[in-house]
Amino acid sequence: MGGGEPKKSGGEPKKSGGGGKKKEVKKETGLGLTNKKDENFGEWYSEVVVNGEMIEYYDISGCYILRPWAMAVWEIMQNFFDAEIKKMKIKNCYFPLFVSPAVLQKEKDHIEGFAPEVAWVTKSGQSDLEVPIAIRPTSETVMYPYYSKWIRGHRDLPLKLNQWCNVVRWEFSHPTPFIRSREFLWQEGHTAFATKEEADTEVLEILELYRRIYEEFLAIPVIKGKKSELEKFAGGFYTTSVEAFIPNTGRGIQGATSHCLGQNFAKMFEINFENEKGEKSMVWQNSWAYSSRTIGVMIMVHGDDKGLVLPPRVASLQVVVVPVPYKDADTQGIFDACSATVDTLCEAGIRAEADLRDNYSPGWKYSHWEMKGVPLRIEIGPKDFDNNQVRAVRRDNSAKKDIPRAELVEKVNQLLEDIQKSLFVAAKEKRDACVQVARTWEEFVEALGQKKMILAPWCDEEEVEKDVKARTKGEMGAAKSLCSPFDQPELPEGTKCFASGKPAKKWSYWGRSY
Ligand code: 87F
């Protein structure tokens, strides 16, 4: 593969101006989307992330500016996850961004496949550096030499560290904001234990936190499972993941991973300890990460033709209050009612703001906040004012409800919970409708052609997965195994592998993926 970046859907934005045939109205207001989600998904996505003020494109391909609206979503998830791992006695730290080539090389067996993606600093000013310095694509090689130094005896274990940072992977396939970018934000956890059992337990505890981020915060259903030998992290022992699905593109997407590294890195980096019996033993290690990709999955799953749809739990603004003054109405009274409404909501812990700008019409404000995906809009017009009520409009289904001022907090809380729930239910129904059981190769190929995620009985042989990849190679990209779900359907004796016809060992999800 060369360094070229094929223009594919969801990649760089179309250059505006000169030949763009946007409607005149839209050009003036900057509102509305020109692409529909179901008609032109890739262009729709590019438009939504920009018009929803999540992203600004940058002049380096594959790099994006995360605007406050996106950063706020990231921070809400970060606050949750950070608090949860602290309960698990995991501590935060920060290791340098730069990696020396010597240290990077230590890991060369498994880094081999990744090498083309490593970015290097070769100069300072005009002079070449004596030794080029790599930028971390992940921090195993950065951190583990110090694990070796810090871990001496069993009393130094477990060592459980996490860092919130950026990493750089110089991807060559089409970049997509949040989903595939050359620099991204993540947390990476790196832990070391005396026993395999402790490591195994932690892998699943972390995976459960990842499930909760997706399902409870982002309102996206995920499948927990184990990666195949071919798809696992090559340096590790086994890899677990949460897998999401994007119905519009028919692609699975790895949501987050929690690896048990076994003792592979302990061997490479000599991370040994003296156990209780005074014998030298190797540590058991895990590593785990979720990244800013989570935000892209959220946008792809919930967004619609009006723009972003933010689940209330991750929306930095949950309620926007818009005054709707008419001629001859008590405009000041309406504006004051809006401010009072915001105060009441904020005091109750609801993230609310009023849009009191007088240079935009109510209609413009509606579209603006719909584009930005605010879960609930409250309108206060003369009638509402006179009746001591407000009108609430849901972003997800446009349902309207009049709420007496006295019941404001209770009703708004209820609505936000309802929205959160129905977003998950809707996403799950849509995802479930895309799952197809296939027992034969013919059924598999047909389902793949229908952009499905396929649940199939599999012999779990690496050669067979390679063969599936080879046989499905094409313009749309090959199919691969996504995970073998922990929640396994019954597998009756005599069930055959969909691809090889050999005895099936497990059910596995398959599909095209990001
Ligand atoms: C790209 C360049 C160099 C992925 C890379 O998943 C190295 C790598 O090691 C690389 N892309 N990986 C695997 C990362 C494994 C692991 N690291 C810690 C995780 C979770 C967090």
Coordinates of C-alpha atoms and ligand atoms in Angstrom, one line a residue:
M1 CA 0.0 0.0 0.0
G2 CA 1.3 3.4 -0.9
G3 CA 0.9 6.5 1.2
G4 CA -2.1 7.8 -0.7
E5 CA -5.4 8.2 1.0
P6 CA -8.3 7.0 -1.1
K7 CA -11.2 9.3 -0.8
K8 CA -13.8 7.2 0.9
S9 CA -17.0 8.1 2.7
G10 CA -16.6 9.6 6.1
G11 CA -13.1 10.9 5.3
E12 CA -12.1 14.4 4.6
P13 CA -14.7 17.0 3.9
K14 CA -15.7 18.1 0.5
K15 CA -14.2 21.4 -0.3
S16 CA -17.0 24.0 -0.2
G17 CA -17.4 26.8 -2.6
G18 CA -17.1 26.7 -6.4
G19 CA -19.7 24.3 -7.7
G20 CA -21.2 23.4 -4.4
K21 CA -25.0 23.4 -4.9
K22 CA -26.1 24.2 -1.3
K23 CA -29.5 25.8 -1.1
E24 CA -29.3 29.6 -0.7
V25 CA -31.2 29.6 2.6
K26 CA -28.8 27.1 4.2
K27 CA -25.8 29.0 3.0
E28 CA -27.1 32.1 4.7
T29 CA -27.9 30.6 8.0
G30 CA -25.3 27.9 8.1
L31 CA -28.0 25.6 9.4
G32 CA -29.4 22.3 8.1
L33 CA -27.6 19.3 6.6
T34 CA -27.2 18.8 2.9
N35 CA -26.7 15.1 3.2
K36 CA -29.1 12.5 4.6
K37 CA -27.9 9.8 6.9
D38 CA -29.5 6.9 5.0
E39 CA -28.6 8.3 1.5
N40 CA -25.0 9.4 1.9
F41 CA -23.7 8.3 5.2
G42 CA -20.1 9.3 4.8
E43 CA -20.8 12.8 3.8
W44 CA -23.6 13.1 6.4
Y45 CA -21.1 12.1 9.1
S46 CA -18.5 14.7 8.0
E47 CA -21.2 17.3 7.9
V48 CA -22.6 16.4 11.3
V49 CA -19.3 16.5 13.2
V50 CA -18.5 19.9 11.8
N51 CA -22.0 21.6 11.9
G52 CA -22.6 20.0 15.3
E53 CA -19.5 21.8 16.5
M54 CA -17.7 18.7 17.6
I55 CA -14.9 18.9 15.1
E56 CA -13.0 21.4 13.1
Y57 CA -10.9 20.0 10.2
Y58 CA -7.2 20.7 10.4
D59 CA -4.6 21.1 7.7
I60 CA -2.9 17.8 8.5
S61 CA -4.8 14.9 7.1
G62 CA -6.2 12.6 9.8
C63 CA -5.9 15.2 12.5
Y64 CA -8.9 17.0 13.9
I65 CA -9.6 19.7 16.4
L66 CA -11.8 18.5 19.2
R67 CA -14.0 21.5 20.0
P68 CA -15.5 22.1 23.5
W69 CA -18.7 20.4 22.6
A70 CA -16.8 17.1 21.9
M71 CA -14.3 17.5 24.7
A72 CA -17.2 17.8 27.2
V73 CA -18.5 14.4 26.2
W74 CA -15.0 13.0 26.6
E75 CA -14.7 14.5 30.1
I76 CA -18.0 13.1 31.3
M77 CA -16.9 9.6 30.4
Q78 CA -13.5 10.3 31.8
N79 CA -14.9 11.4 35.1
F80 CA -16.9 8.2 35.4
F81 CA -14.1 5.9 34.3
D82 CA -11.5 7.6 36.4
A83 CA -13.6 7.4 39.5
E84 CA -14.3 3.7 38.9
I85 CA -10.7 2.7 38.4
K86 CA -9.7 4.6 41.5
K87 CA -12.2 2.4 43.4
M88 CA -10.2 -0.5 42.0
K89 CA -7.0 1.1 43.5
I90 CA -5.6 1.9 40.1
K91 CA -3.5 5.0 40.1
N92 CA -2.9 7.6 37.5
C93 CA 0.5 8.5 36.2
Y94 CA 2.1 10.1 33.1
F95 CA 4.9 8.8 31.0
P96 CA 6.7 10.7 28.3
L97 CA 5.4 11.0 24.8
F98 CA 8.7 10.1 23.2
V99 CA 10.2 6.6 22.9
S100 CA 13.8 5.8 22.2
P101 CA 14.4 3.5 19.2
A102 CA 16.3 1.1 21.5
V103 CA 13.4 0.6 23.8
L104 CA 10.9 0.4 20.9
Q105 CA 13.0 -2.3 19.3
K106 CA 12.8 -4.4 22.4
E107 CA 9.3 -5.3 21.5
K108 CA 10.1 -5.8 17.8
D109 CA 8.4 -9.1 17.3
H110 CA 5.0 -7.9 17.9
I111 CA 5.7 -4.3 16.8
E112 CA 6.7 -5.6 13.4
G113 CA 3.2 -5.3 11.9
F114 CA 2.7 -1.9 13.5
A115 CA 6.1 -0.4 12.5
P116 CA 4.7 1.5 9.4
E117 CA 2.4 3.4 11.7
V118 CA 5.1 4.7 14.1
A119 CA 5.8 8.4 13.6
W120 CA 9.3 9.7 14.2
V121 CA 10.9 13.0 15.2
T122 CA 14.1 13.4 13.2
K123 CA 15.0 17.0 13.5
S124 CA 15.3 19.9 15.9
G125 CA 15.3 23.1 14.0
Q126 CA 17.5 22.5 10.9
S127 CA 19.8 19.9 12.4
D128 CA 19.2 16.2 12.3
L129 CA 18.8 14.5 15.7
E130 CA 21.6 12.1 16.5
V131 CA 19.1 9.4 17.1
P132 CA 15.5 9.8 15.8
I133 CA 12.9 9.6 18.5
A134 CA 9.5 7.8 18.1
I135 CA 6.2 9.2 19.2
R136 CA 4.2 6.7 21.4
P137 CA 1.7 4.7 19.5
T138 CA 0.9 2.9 22.8
S139 CA 3.1 2.8 25.9
E140 CA 4.2 -0.8 26.7
T141 CA 7.8 -0.1 25.7
V142 CA 7.8 3.3 27.5
M143 CA 6.5 1.9 30.8
Y144 CA 7.6 -1.6 31.2
P145 CA 11.4 -0.9 31.7
Y146 CA 10.3 1.0 34.8
Y147 CA 7.9 -1.8 35.9
S148 CA 11.0 -4.0 35.8
K149 CA 12.8 -1.5 38.0
W150 CA 9.9 -0.9 40.4
I151 CA 8.8 -4.4 41.0
R152 CA 11.2 -6.4 43.2
G153 CA 9.2 -8.5 45.6
H154 CA 5.6 -9.7 46.0
R155 CA 5.0 -6.7 48.2
D156 CA 5.4 -4.4 45.2
L157 CA 2.4 -6.2 43.6
P158 CA -0.1 -5.6 42.2
L159 CA 1.2 -2.5 40.4
K160 CA -1.8 -0.9 38.8
L161 CA -1.3 2.3 36.7
N162 CA -3.3 4.2 34.2
Q163 CA -2.6 7.2 32.1
W164 CA -4.8 9.6 30.2
C165 CA -2.9 10.8 27.1
N166 CA -2.8 11.1 23.4
V167 CA -1.1 8.6 21.0
V168 CA -0.1 8.8 17.4
R169 CA -0.6 6.1 14.8
W170 CA 0.2 7.2 11.3
E171 CA -2.7 5.5 9.6
F172 CA -2.8 5.3 5.8
S173 CA -6.3 4.1 5.3
H174 CA -9.1 6.7 5.0
P175 CA -9.1 8.9 8.1
T176 CA -12.5 9.6 9.8
P177 CA -13.0 12.0 12.7
F178 CA -13.0 10.1 16.0
I179 CA -13.1 6.7 14.3
R180 CA -9.7 6.6 12.7
S181 CA -7.5 9.6 13.3
R182 CA -3.7 9.8 13.4
E183 CA -3.7 11.3 16.9
F184 CA -6.3 10.4 19.4
L185 CA -7.1 10.6 23.1
W186 CA -7.3 7.5 25.3
Q187 CA -6.6 6.0 28.6
E188 CA -4.2 3.2 28.8
G189 CA -4.1 1.0 31.8
H190 CA -1.1 -1.2 32.5
T191 CA -1.2 -3.6 35.5
A192 CA 1.0 -6.3 36.9
F193 CA 0.0 -9.1 39.3
A194 CA 1.6 -12.0 41.1
T195 CA -1.0 -14.4 39.7
K196 CA -2.9 -15.2 36.5
E197 CA -6.2 -15.4 38.5
E198 CA -5.9 -11.7 39.6
A199 CA -5.1 -10.7 36.1
D200 CA -8.1 -12.6 34.7
T201 CA -10.4 -11.0 37.1
E202 CA -9.3 -7.5 36.3
V203 CA -9.6 -8.1 32.6
L204 CA -13.3 -8.7 33.0
E205 CA -13.8 -5.9 35.6
I206 CA -12.4 -3.4 33.2
L207 CA -14.4 -4.8 30.3
E208 CA -17.6 -4.3 32.4
L209 CA -16.7 -0.6 32.8
Y210 CA -16.3 -0.4 29.0
R211 CA -19.7 -1.9 28.6
R212 CA -21.2 0.6 31.0
I213 CA -19.6 3.5 29.1
Y214 CA -21.2 2.3 25.9
E215 CA -24.5 1.1 27.3
E216 CA -25.2 3.4 30.2
F217 CA -23.6 6.6 29.0
L218 CA -23.5 6.5 25.2
A219 CA -26.8 4.4 25.0
I220 CA -25.1 2.0 22.5
P221 CA -25.5 -1.8 22.8
V222 CA -22.3 -3.7 22.8
I223 CA -21.3 -7.3 22.7
K224 CA -18.7 -8.5 25.2
G225 CA -16.4 -11.3 24.0
K226 CA -13.0 -12.7 23.2
K227 CA -11.0 -12.0 20.1
S228 CA -9.8 -14.7 17.8
E229 CA -6.1 -15.7 17.7
L230 CA -5.8 -13.7 14.5
E231 CA -7.5 -10.6 15.8
K232 CA -6.1 -10.5 19.3
F233 CA -3.3 -8.1 20.3
A234 CA -0.3 -10.1 19.0
G235 CA 1.9 -9.3 22.0
G236 CA -0.7 -10.5 24.4
F237 CA -2.1 -13.8 25.8
Y238 CA -5.8 -13.1 25.1
T239 CA -7.9 -10.1 24.2
T240 CA -11.4 -9.3 25.2
S241 CA -13.4 -6.4 23.7
V242 CA -16.7 -4.7 23.5
E243 CA -18.0 -4.7 20.0
A244 CA -20.5 -2.2 18.6
F245 CA -22.2 -2.1 15.2
I246 CA -23.0 0.7 12.7
P247 CA -26.1 -0.3 10.9
N248 CA -25.7 2.3 8.1
T249 CA -22.4 0.9 6.9
G250 CA -23.0 -2.6 8.1
R251 CA -19.7 -2.5 9.9
G252 CA -18.7 -3.8 13.3
I253 CA -16.5 -1.5 15.4
Q254 CA -14.2 -2.5 18.2
G255 CA -15.4 -0.3 21.1
A256 CA -12.6 -0.9 23.6
T257 CA -10.2 -3.7 24.5
S258 CA -9.0 -5.3 27.7
H259 CA -6.0 -7.6 27.2
C260 CA -4.5 -10.2 29.4
L261 CA -0.8 -10.0 28.3
G262 CA 0.1 -13.1 30.2
Q263 CA 3.9 -13.2 30.9
N264 CA 5.0 -12.3 27.4
F265 CA 6.1 -8.8 28.3
A266 CA 7.5 -9.9 31.7
K267 CA 9.8 -12.1 29.7
M268 CA 10.9 -9.4 27.3
F269 CA 11.3 -6.7 29.9
E270 CA 12.4 -8.9 32.8
I271 CA 9.6 -7.9 35.1
N272 CA 10.3 -10.4 37.9
F273 CA 9.6 -10.6 41.6
E274 CA 10.5 -12.7 44.5
N275 CA 7.4 -14.6 45.7
E276 CA 6.5 -15.6 49.2
K277 CA 8.6 -18.7 49.0
G278 CA 11.6 -16.6 48.0
E279 CA 11.5 -17.9 44.4
K280 CA 12.0 -15.7 41.4
S281 CA 8.8 -15.5 39.3
M282 CA 7.4 -13.5 36.4
V283 CA 4.5 -11.1 36.8
W284 CA 1.2 -11.5 35.0
Q285 CA 0.2 -8.3 33.1
N286 CA -2.9 -6.7 31.6
S287 CA -3.4 -3.7 29.5
W288 CA -6.6 -2.0 28.5
A289 CA -7.8 1.1 26.6
Y290 CA -10.8 3.0 25.3
S291 CA -10.4 6.1 23.1
S292 CA -12.1 9.1 21.7
R293 CA -13.4 6.7 19.1
T294 CA -16.3 6.2 21.5
I295 CA -17.6 9.6 20.5
G296 CA -17.6 8.7 16.8
V297 CA -19.6 5.6 17.5
M298 CA -22.1 7.7 19.4
I299 CA -22.5 10.1 16.6
M300 CA -22.9 7.4 14.0
V301 CA -25.4 5.4 16.0
H302 CA -27.7 8.2 17.2
G303 CA -27.3 11.1 14.8
D304 CA -30.1 11.9 12.4
D305 CA -31.0 14.2 9.5
K306 CA -31.2 17.1 11.8
G307 CA -27.8 16.6 13.2
L308 CA -26.3 15.2 16.4
V309 CA -28.4 13.4 19.0
L310 CA -26.6 13.4 22.4
P311 CA -27.7 11.0 25.1
P312 CA -28.5 13.0 28.2
R313 CA -25.9 11.4 30.3
V314 CA -23.0 12.6 28.1
A315 CA -24.6 15.9 27.0
S316 CA -22.7 18.9 28.4
L317 CA -26.0 20.7 27.9
Q318 CA -29.0 18.6 28.7
V319 CA -31.7 21.3 28.4
V320 CA -31.7 24.5 26.3
V321 CA -34.4 27.0 27.2
V322 CA -35.6 29.2 24.3
P323 CA -37.8 32.3 24.7
V324 CA -40.5 32.6 22.1
P325 CA -41.7 36.2 22.4
Y326 CA -44.4 37.4 20.1
K327 CA -45.3 41.0 19.3
D328 CA -47.2 42.7 22.1
A329 CA -46.2 39.9 24.6
D330 CA -44.4 40.6 27.8
T331 CA -41.0 39.9 26.4
Q332 CA -39.1 40.8 29.6
G333 CA -41.4 38.5 31.5
I334 CA -40.7 35.7 29.1
F335 CA -37.0 36.2 29.3
D336 CA -37.1 36.3 33.1
A337 CA -39.1 33.1 33.1
C338 CA -36.4 31.5 30.9
S339 CA -33.7 32.5 33.3
A340 CA -35.7 31.4 36.3
T341 CA -36.3 28.0 34.6
V342 CA -32.6 27.6 34.0
D343 CA -31.8 28.5 37.6
T344 CA -34.3 25.9 38.9
L345 CA -33.0 23.2 36.7
C346 CA -29.3 23.9 37.5
E347 CA -30.0 23.9 41.2
A348 CA -31.4 20.4 40.7
G349 CA -28.2 19.3 39.0
I350 CA -29.6 19.4 35.5
R351 CA -27.2 20.9 32.9
A352 CA -29.3 23.7 31.5
E353 CA -28.8 27.0 29.7
A354 CA -31.0 29.7 28.1
D355 CA -30.4 31.0 24.6
L356 CA -31.4 34.6 25.2
R357 CA -29.7 36.0 22.1
D358 CA -31.8 38.6 20.5
N359 CA -30.2 38.5 17.0
Y360 CA -31.6 35.0 16.2
S361 CA -35.2 33.9 15.8
P362 CA -36.7 31.1 17.9
G363 CA -36.8 28.9 14.7
W364 CA -33.1 29.4 14.0
K365 CA -32.3 28.5 17.6
Y366 CA -34.4 25.4 17.4
S367 CA -32.4 24.2 14.4
H368 CA -29.1 25.2 15.9
W369 CA -29.6 23.2 19.1
E370 CA -31.1 20.3 17.2
M371 CA -27.9 20.3 15.1
K372 CA -25.9 20.2 18.3
G373 CA -28.0 17.4 19.6
V374 CA -29.2 18.9 22.9
P375 CA -31.6 16.2 24.4
L376 CA -34.4 18.5 25.5
R377 CA -35.6 22.0 24.4
I378 CA -37.8 24.1 26.6
E379 CA -39.8 26.8 24.9
I380 CA -41.5 29.6 26.8
G381 CA -44.0 31.6 24.8
P382 CA -46.8 34.1 25.9
K383 CA -49.3 31.3 26.4
D384 CA -46.8 29.2 28.5
F385 CA -46.0 32.3 30.4
D386 CA -49.6 33.1 31.2
N387 CA -50.3 29.5 32.2
N388 CA -47.3 29.2 34.3
Q389 CA -46.0 26.3 32.3
V390 CA -43.2 25.5 29.8
R391 CA -43.2 23.4 26.6
A392 CA -40.6 20.6 26.4
V393 CA -39.6 19.2 23.1
R394 CA -37.5 16.0 22.8
R395 CA -34.6 15.9 20.4
D396 CA -34.9 12.1 19.8
N397 CA -38.5 11.9 18.7
S398 CA -39.8 15.5 18.6
A399 CA -42.5 14.7 21.2
K400 CA -43.9 17.8 22.9
K401 CA -45.1 18.1 26.4
D402 CA -46.5 21.0 28.5
I403 CA -45.1 21.0 32.0
P404 CA -46.5 23.1 34.9
R405 CA -43.7 25.2 36.4
A406 CA -44.3 23.5 39.8
E407 CA -43.4 20.1 38.3
L408 CA -40.5 21.3 36.3
V409 CA -37.6 19.4 37.9
E410 CA -39.4 16.1 38.3
K411 CA -40.8 16.1 34.8
V412 CA -37.6 17.2 33.1
N413 CA -35.6 14.5 35.0
Q414 CA -38.2 12.0 33.9
L415 CA -37.9 13.1 30.3
L416 CA -34.1 12.9 30.3
E417 CA -34.2 9.4 31.7
D418 CA -36.8 8.5 29.1
I419 CA -34.7 9.8 26.3
Q420 CA -31.6 8.0 27.6
K421 CA -33.6 4.8 27.7
S422 CA -35.3 5.1 24.4
L423 CA -32.1 5.9 22.6
F424 CA -30.6 2.7 23.9
V425 CA -33.8 0.7 23.0
A426 CA -33.9 2.2 19.5
A427 CA -30.2 1.5 18.9
K428 CA -30.6 -2.0 20.2
E429 CA -33.6 -2.8 18.1
K430 CA -31.8 -1.5 15.0
R431 CA -28.6 -3.4 15.9
D432 CA -30.5 -6.6 16.6
A433 CA -32.3 -6.3 13.3
C434 CA -28.8 -6.4 11.7
V435 CA -27.7 -9.7 13.4
Q436 CA -28.1 -12.7 11.2
V437 CA -27.4 -16.3 12.1
A438 CA -25.6 -18.2 9.4
R439 CA -24.8 -21.9 9.4
T440 CA -23.4 -22.3 6.0
W441 CA -21.0 -20.4 3.7
E442 CA -23.9 -19.5 1.4
E443 CA -25.9 -18.0 4.2
F444 CA -22.9 -16.2 5.4
V445 CA -22.1 -14.6 2.0
E446 CA -25.8 -13.6 1.6
A447 CA -25.9 -12.0 5.0
L448 CA -22.7 -10.2 4.4
G449 CA -24.1 -8.8 1.2
Q450 CA -27.0 -7.4 3.2
K451 CA -24.6 -5.6 5.5
K452 CA -25.4 -7.8 8.5
M453 CA -23.4 -8.8 11.5
I454 CA -23.2 -12.5 11.4
L455 CA -23.4 -15.0 14.2
A456 CA -22.0 -18.3 13.0
P457 CA -20.7 -21.6 14.4
W458 CA -17.0 -21.7 14.0
C459 CA -14.2 -24.3 14.3
D460 CA -11.9 -21.6 15.8
E461 CA -9.0 -22.3 13.5
E462 CA -6.7 -19.5 12.4
E463 CA -6.3 -20.9 8.9
V464 CA -10.0 -20.9 8.4
E465 CA -10.3 -17.3 9.5
K466 CA -7.5 -16.4 7.0
D467 CA -9.5 -18.3 4.4
V468 CA -12.7 -16.4 5.2
K469 CA -10.8 -13.1 4.8
A470 CA -9.3 -14.2 1.5
R471 CA -12.7 -15.4 0.1
T472 CA -14.5 -12.2 1.1
K473 CA -11.9 -9.8 -0.1
G474 CA -13.3 -7.1 -2.3
E475 CA -14.1 -3.5 -2.7
M476 CA -15.9 -3.2 0.5
G477 CA -13.1 -4.9 2.5
A478 CA -12.9 -8.5 3.8
A479 CA -15.0 -9.9 6.6
K480 CA -13.3 -10.9 9.8
S481 CA -14.3 -12.3 13.2
L482 CA -15.4 -9.6 15.5
C483 CA -15.5 -11.6 18.7
S484 CA -16.7 -14.8 20.2
P485 CA -19.4 -13.6 22.6
F486 CA -19.2 -14.6 26.3
D487 CA -22.9 -15.1 26.1
Q488 CA -22.9 -18.2 23.9
P489 CA -26.0 -19.6 22.3
E490 CA -26.4 -23.4 22.7
L491 CA -24.1 -25.3 20.3
P492 CA -25.5 -28.8 19.8
E493 CA -23.2 -31.7 19.3
G494 CA -22.5 -32.2 15.6
T495 CA -22.9 -28.5 14.6
K496 CA -20.5 -27.7 11.8
C497 CA -18.3 -24.7 11.1
F498 CA -20.0 -22.3 8.6
A499 CA -16.7 -21.9 6.7
S500 CA -14.8 -25.2 6.9
G501 CA -17.5 -27.8 7.7
K502 CA -15.4 -29.1 10.5
P503 CA -16.9 -29.5 14.0
A504 CA -17.8 -26.1 15.4
K505 CA -16.2 -25.2 18.7
K506 CA -18.0 -21.9 19.4
W507 CA -20.3 -19.2 18.1
S508 CA -18.6 -16.2 16.8
Y509 CA -19.6 -12.8 15.4
W510 CA -18.3 -11.9 12.0
G511 CA -18.6 -9.0 9.6
R512 CA -16.9 -6.1 7.9
S513 CA -15.4 -3.7 10.4
Y514 CA -13.8 -0.4 10.9
Ligands
87F1 C1 0.7 0.9 16.3 C2 2.0 1.1 16.3 C3 2.9 0.5 17.2 C4 -1.6 -1.0 18.3 C5 0.2 0.0 17.3 O1 -4.7 -2.2 23.0 C6 2.4 -0.3 18.1 C7 1.1 -0.6 18.2 O2 1.2 -2.1 20.0 C8 0.5 -1.5 19.2 N1 -1.2 -0.2 17.4 N2 -0.8 -1.7 19.2 C9 -1.5 -2.5 20.1 C10 -1.8 -1.8 21.4 C11 -2.1 -2.8 22.5 C12 -2.6 -2.2 23.8 N3 -1.8 -1.2 24.4 C13 -2.2 -0.6 25.6 C14 -4.0 -1.9 23.9 C15 -4.5 -1.3 25.1 C16 -3.6 -0.2 25.7

